[in-house]
XYZ file of N, CA and C in Angstrom:
483
model
N 119.219 88.644 110.301
C 118.523 88.136 108.746
C 117.382 89.393 108.350
N 116.338 89.486 109.058
C 115.337 90.206 108.894
C 115.963 91.718 108.775
N 116.823 92.322 109.263
C 116.996 93.757 109.595
C 117.679 93.446 108.447
N 118.805 92.914 107.814
C 119.945 93.139 107.022
C 119.503 92.428 105.665
N 118.380 91.508 105.561
C 118.486 90.804 104.461
C 118.613 91.129 103.281
N 117.432 92.567 103.133
C 117.706 93.174 101.670
C 118.983 93.852 101.229
N 119.499 94.119 102.486
C 120.517 95.094 101.741
C 121.719 93.827 101.385
N 122.081 92.877 102.323
C 122.642 92.123 102.112
C 122.722 91.457 100.338
N 121.333 91.119 100.539
C 120.803 90.883 98.749
C 121.840 91.707 97.572
N 120.959 92.763 97.917
C 121.387 93.897 97.009
C 122.938 94.074 96.898
N 123.680 94.167 97.183
C 125.145 94.135 97.757
C 125.491 92.927 96.354
N 124.941 91.507 97.213
C 125.053 90.339 95.978
C 124.848 90.045 95.030
N 123.335 91.580 94.789
C 122.774 91.257 93.394
C 123.708 92.221 92.301
N 124.221 92.725 93.140
C 125.497 94.038 92.282
C 126.563 93.389 91.865
N 127.317 92.335 92.370
C 128.042 91.792 92.142
C 127.723 90.566 91.115
N 127.051 89.903 91.595
C 126.110 88.842 90.729
C 125.434 89.093 89.161
N 125.228 89.947 89.482
C 123.917 90.120 88.208
C 123.595 89.280 87.798
N 122.278 88.256 88.971
C 121.675 87.193 89.139
C 121.092 87.046 90.149
N 119.495 86.768 90.388
C 118.611 87.306 91.239
C 118.630 85.751 92.314
N 119.119 84.733 92.127
C 118.911 83.461 92.105
C 120.296 83.095 92.745
N 121.435 83.864 91.878
C 122.796 83.717 92.889
C 122.690 84.336 93.898
N 122.048 85.582 93.617
C 122.435 86.682 94.520
C 121.338 85.840 96.069
N 120.411 85.471 95.650
C 119.579 84.928 97.023
C 120.762 83.437 97.708
N 121.278 82.980 97.062
C 122.124 82.010 97.386
C 123.364 82.317 98.331
N 123.639 83.551 97.325
C 124.654 84.513 98.177
C 124.489 85.079 99.529
N 123.633 85.358 99.165
C 123.146 85.604 100.564
C 122.778 85.198 102.031
N 122.779 83.651 101.619
C 122.581 82.458 103.018
C 124.208 82.470 103.249
N 124.879 82.505 102.036
C 126.163 82.092 102.350
C 127.236 83.411 103.397
N 126.790 84.416 103.218
C 126.860 85.646 103.322
C 126.224 85.656 104.920
N 125.401 85.364 105.407
C 124.866 85.168 106.811
C 125.363 83.982 107.343
N 125.936 83.200 106.621
C 126.894 81.998 107.137
C 128.320 82.492 107.986
N 128.908 82.948 106.724
C 129.902 83.655 106.776
C 130.026 84.620 108.392
N 128.997 85.871 107.930
C 129.073 86.408 109.239
C 128.558 85.984 110.512
N 127.711 85.111 110.835
C 128.117 84.477 111.682
C 129.360 83.881 112.706
N 129.660 83.246 111.358
C 131.136 82.654 111.350
C 132.237 83.572 112.330
N 132.055 84.747 111.434
C 133.032 86.077 111.682
C 132.261 86.516 112.763
N 131.900 86.465 113.595
C 130.958 87.545 115.055
C 131.905 87.365 115.684
N 133.195 86.364 116.600
C 133.751 86.477 117.218
C 135.026 86.973 116.854
N 135.792 87.596 115.798
C 136.486 88.843 115.614
C 135.799 90.049 115.314
N 134.624 90.303 115.288
C 134.257 91.768 115.592
C 134.556 92.788 116.340
N 134.372 93.236 116.052
C 135.177 94.526 117.059
C 134.270 95.578 117.517
N 133.239 95.799 117.339
C 132.192 96.859 117.626
C 132.114 98.013 116.903
N 132.947 97.854 116.040
C 133.035 99.534 115.263
C 132.115 99.446 113.524
N 131.238 99.932 113.552
C 130.427 99.799 112.645
C 130.009 98.798 112.190
N 128.779 98.279 112.803
C 128.468 96.791 112.179
C 128.107 96.830 110.994
N 127.171 97.853 110.208
C 126.827 97.949 108.961
C 128.258 97.814 107.687
N 129.111 98.594 108.150
C 130.522 98.530 107.419
C 131.531 97.067 107.277
N 131.208 96.716 108.539
C 131.563 95.128 108.545
C 131.107 94.340 107.972
N 129.613 94.567 107.777
C 128.883 93.434 107.542
C 128.891 93.603 105.573
N 128.886 94.778 105.327
C 129.079 95.371 103.787
C 130.220 94.812 103.191
N 131.355 94.674 104.307
C 132.728 94.517 103.632
C 132.520 92.696 103.577
N 131.997 92.236 104.564
C 131.895 90.661 104.269
C 131.131 90.083 103.055
N 130.195 90.973 102.854
C 128.901 90.708 102.164
C 129.750 91.224 100.413
N 130.326 92.067 100.355
C 131.470 91.809 98.947
C 132.514 91.204 98.691
N 133.084 90.702 99.730
C 134.039 89.796 99.674
C 133.574 88.532 99.014
N 132.736 88.200 99.788
C 131.875 86.662 99.724
C 131.513 86.519 98.690
N 130.502 87.699 98.155
C 130.161 87.810 96.417
C 131.354 87.790 95.505
N 132.238 88.354 95.981
C 133.044 88.240 94.507
C 133.829 87.019 94.469
N 133.965 86.264 95.790
C 134.570 84.907 95.716
C 133.365 84.107 95.468
N 132.525 84.395 95.072
C 131.042 82.896 94.684
C 130.768 83.468 92.976
N 131.522 84.801 93.087
C 131.310 84.817 91.427
C 133.015 84.388 90.597
N 133.766 84.416 90.756
C 135.092 84.039 90.552
C 134.417 82.861 91.072
N 134.075 81.817 91.488
C 133.986 80.475 91.756
C 133.005 79.984 90.451
N 132.090 80.664 90.049
C 131.000 80.542 89.168
C 131.626 80.580 87.892
N 132.440 81.724 87.497
C 133.528 82.482 86.287
C 134.230 80.666 86.030
N 134.952 79.876 87.072
C 135.555 78.899 86.873
C 134.845 78.155 86.649
N 133.813 77.808 87.266
C 133.133 76.640 86.752
C 132.349 76.591 85.389
N 132.196 77.746 84.932
C 131.999 78.067 83.613
C 132.923 77.824 82.673
N 134.045 77.994 82.874
C 135.686 77.800 82.393
C 135.562 76.394 82.142
N 135.428 75.423 83.017
C 135.430 74.252 83.288
C 134.732 73.748 82.508
N 133.397 73.949 82.302
C 132.385 73.246 81.539
C 132.224 73.406 80.073
N 133.037 72.923 79.349
C 132.810 73.284 78.083
C 132.386 72.238 77.016
N 131.845 72.605 75.944
C 131.519 71.679 75.018
C 132.090 71.350 73.713
N 132.445 70.180 73.110
C 133.290 69.750 72.484
C 132.527 70.430 71.176
N 131.452 70.955 70.584
C 130.780 71.326 69.675
C 130.998 72.398 69.779
N 131.006 73.396 70.756
C 131.694 75.108 70.698
C 133.000 74.861 70.339
N 133.474 74.346 70.630
C 135.146 74.408 70.484
C 135.614 74.207 68.884
N 134.577 73.093 68.327
C 135.174 72.927 66.948
C 134.724 74.107 66.389
N 133.315 74.477 66.890
C 132.265 75.848 66.507
C 133.776 76.855 66.253
N 134.167 77.060 67.847
C 135.906 78.828 67.629
C 136.469 77.946 67.220
N 137.456 76.727 66.842
C 138.429 76.402 66.154
C 137.787 75.863 64.784
N 137.835 76.492 63.665
C 137.783 76.213 62.597
C 138.312 74.845 61.919
N 137.889 74.720 61.056
C 138.652 73.574 60.189
C 139.427 73.796 58.799
N 140.220 73.138 59.215
C 141.326 73.410 57.887
C 140.706 74.438 56.426
N 139.797 73.699 55.951
C 139.197 74.459 54.959
C 138.958 75.814 55.156
N 138.228 76.327 56.460
C 138.040 77.313 56.133
C 138.655 78.028 56.561
N 139.957 77.982 56.963
C 140.536 78.896 57.179
C 141.581 79.000 55.251
N 142.150 78.332 55.150
C 142.279 78.297 53.769
C 141.358 79.406 53.002
N 139.873 79.077 52.980
C 139.336 80.129 52.407
C 139.334 81.421 52.520
N 139.318 81.469 53.744
C 139.566 82.944 54.632
C 140.859 83.266 54.136
N 141.878 82.701 54.294
C 142.890 83.221 53.433
C 142.758 83.533 52.416
N 142.173 82.868 51.605
C 142.164 83.124 50.175
C 141.818 84.690 49.479
N 140.238 84.325 50.782
C 139.400 85.745 50.285
C 140.542 86.993 50.883
N 141.112 86.730 51.617
C 141.985 87.873 52.670
C 143.097 88.536 51.383
N 143.641 87.588 50.674
C 145.040 87.721 50.205
C 144.271 88.280 48.531
N 142.916 87.893 48.010
C 142.303 88.287 47.353
C 141.829 89.927 47.941
N 141.272 90.333 48.723
C 141.457 91.645 49.020
C 142.733 92.381 48.962
N 143.024 91.723 49.371
C 144.655 92.517 49.712
C 145.142 93.052 48.092
N 145.212 91.903 47.028
C 145.674 92.528 45.721
C 144.856 93.748 45.438
N 143.438 93.497 45.253
C 142.698 94.578 44.556
C 142.548 96.230 45.539
N 143.001 95.521 46.917
C 143.654 96.831 47.464
C 144.561 98.121 46.752
N 145.636 96.370 46.385
C 146.706 96.956 46.075
C 146.940 97.831 45.058
N 145.938 96.959 43.998
C 145.980 98.010 42.977
C 145.285 99.107 42.868
N 144.382 99.507 44.001
C 143.493 100.649 44.365
C 144.758 101.502 44.786
N 145.473 101.299 45.445
C 146.653 102.109 45.934
C 147.448 102.698 44.870
N 147.953 102.197 43.830
C 148.922 102.454 42.870
C 147.841 103.698 42.113
N 146.200 104.040 42.393
C 146.252 105.012 42.167
C 145.915 106.276 42.918
N 146.583 105.940 44.209
C 146.454 107.161 44.849
C 147.566 108.271 44.274
N 147.535 109.330 45.130
C 149.050 110.366 44.546
C 150.489 109.972 45.186
N 151.928 110.098 44.717
C 152.734 109.199 45.089
C 152.703 109.433 46.712
N 152.384 110.714 47.422
C 152.843 110.433 48.748
C 152.009 110.012 49.450
N 150.853 109.971 49.247
C 149.662 109.079 49.931
C 150.544 107.624 50.035
N 150.487 107.139 48.853
C 150.875 106.262 48.320
C 151.452 105.050 49.364
N 152.636 105.844 49.142
C 153.689 105.329 50.277
C 153.637 105.366 51.671
N 152.808 106.353 51.897
C 152.748 106.142 53.580
C 151.546 105.046 53.797
N 150.658 105.364 52.660
C 149.784 103.782 53.411
C 150.136 102.954 52.939
N 151.265 102.818 51.913
C 151.615 101.040 51.787
C 152.810 100.021 53.150
N 152.755 101.995 53.480
C 154.264 101.427 54.445
C 153.371 100.737 55.409
N 152.711 101.347 55.917
C 151.710 101.635 57.431
C 150.914 99.812 57.008
N 149.780 100.437 55.909
C 148.762 99.112 56.188
C 148.929 97.650 55.368
N 150.333 97.774 54.212
C 150.481 96.604 53.215
C 151.884 96.003 54.117
N 152.435 96.958 54.806
C 153.790 96.525 54.933
C 154.003 96.019 56.762
N 152.730 96.733 57.666
C 152.861 96.648 58.873
C 153.873 97.381 59.317
N 154.450 98.475 59.001
C 154.982 99.213 59.857
C 154.543 100.349 61.067
N 155.705 100.507 61.802
C 154.662 101.538 62.952
C 154.923 102.678 62.361
N 154.861 103.118 63.205
C 155.007 105.064 62.859
C 156.536 105.589 62.630
N 157.361 104.854 64.152
C 158.695 105.347 64.312
C 158.915 104.257 63.008
N 158.984 103.699 62.933
C 159.703 102.730 61.593
C 159.318 103.375 60.304
N 158.279 104.004 60.069
C 158.154 104.812 58.955
C 158.905 106.050 58.802
N 158.611 107.077 60.053
C 159.507 108.007 60.371
C 160.974 107.611 60.121
N 161.455 106.496 60.443
C 163.097 106.426 60.456
C 163.268 106.211 59.166
N 162.532 105.787 58.100
C 162.883 105.603 56.524
C 162.883 106.640 55.937
N 161.899 107.690 56.045
C 161.928 108.689 55.398
C 162.275 110.016 55.968
N 163.129 109.394 57.045
C 163.816 110.723 57.510
C 163.049 111.942 58.048
N 161.140 111.990 58.729
C 160.605 112.864 59.150
C 160.545 112.754 60.278
N 159.376 113.261 60.969
C 159.040 113.048 62.422
C 158.067 112.085 62.642
N 157.674 111.900 63.633
C 156.658 110.848 63.917
C 155.308 111.539 63.892
N 155.184 112.881 63.968
C 154.002 113.636 63.518
C 153.548 113.703 62.426
N 154.804 113.791 61.504
C 154.503 114.341 59.854
C 153.864 112.990 59.518
N 154.442 111.952 60.165
C 153.383 110.054 59.731
C 152.329 110.300 59.952
N 152.190 110.128 61.039
C 150.512 110.405 61.543
C 149.868 111.497 60.637
N 149.874 112.830 60.094
C 149.357 113.665 59.456
C 149.454 113.580 57.979
N 150.501 112.270 57.658
C 150.480 112.233 55.901
C 149.182 111.126 55.845
N 149.449 109.944 57.566
C 148.211 108.873 56.619
C 147.159 109.497 56.984
N 146.920 110.758 58.206
C 145.547 111.436 57.842
C 145.270 112.044 56.901
N 145.706 112.815 56.209
C 145.378 113.406 54.543
C 145.184 112.001 53.469
N 145.678 110.910 53.803
C 145.784 109.863 52.797
C 144.381 109.004 52.933
N 143.783 109.087 54.252
C 142.530 108.238 54.391
C 141.953 109.510 54.250
N 142.018 110.965 54.524
C 140.798 111.366 53.976
C 140.521 111.534 52.226
N 141.907 112.153 51.521
C 141.663 111.790 50.341
C 141.103 109.899 49.968
N 141.175 109.432 50.557
C 140.354 107.910 50.215
C 139.196 108.177 50.244
N 138.597 108.486 51.664
C 137.304 108.455 51.787
C 136.610 109.677 50.844
N 137.358 111.029 50.555
C 136.941 111.486 49.114
C 136.688 110.994 47.857
N 137.640 110.669 47.485
C 137.402 109.958 46.162
C 137.028 108.453 45.744
N 136.875 107.576 47.192
C 136.807 106.188 47.035
C 135.403 106.126 47.002
N 134.770 104.623 46.748
C 133.428 104.403 47.041
C 133.843 103.728 48.185
N 132.693 103.665 49.570
C 132.624 103.293 50.844
C 133.228 101.546 50.458
N 132.579 101.330 49.372
C 132.700 99.251 49.407
C 134.060 99.358 48.693
N 134.456 100.009 47.898
C 135.815 99.835 47.254
C 137.083 100.012 48.072
N 136.663 100.748 49.554
C 138.207 100.262 50.337
C 137.950 99.728 51.486
N 136.737 99.392 51.808
C 136.463 98.459 53.110
C 136.737 96.870 52.706
């Protein structure tokens, strides 16, 4: 332990990122090394020790992470899963923003209007748009790029965000 204590601690710390846990892990690593000594084959002690330290540290990190998952606070769950009213309000705000955006999109030049509507409002993929307009996927990409550039150039940022 005197010869390799700091080395083992550094390995454990590099995996766990917490000094207290790394100290505890170092103790468990040395216990594991002691238990594993009968299986040691006299081939690179430091490499063998490093392998045990890394694997044990990873195991302890997984164990810690599982513990965190199991310990949950009902208040946090309520915060994560908002009440129905919040969902409704968010949905209304989203719909209002969508309506405003649709009216702004009507102001776009026809070529830009079609591609922006298909991609952003109708949720079509590049492949679907390409098939619908009988153009190459690369053409869809370039038309979207030009439409976005036009929007950036002609609209104020707050109007399209």
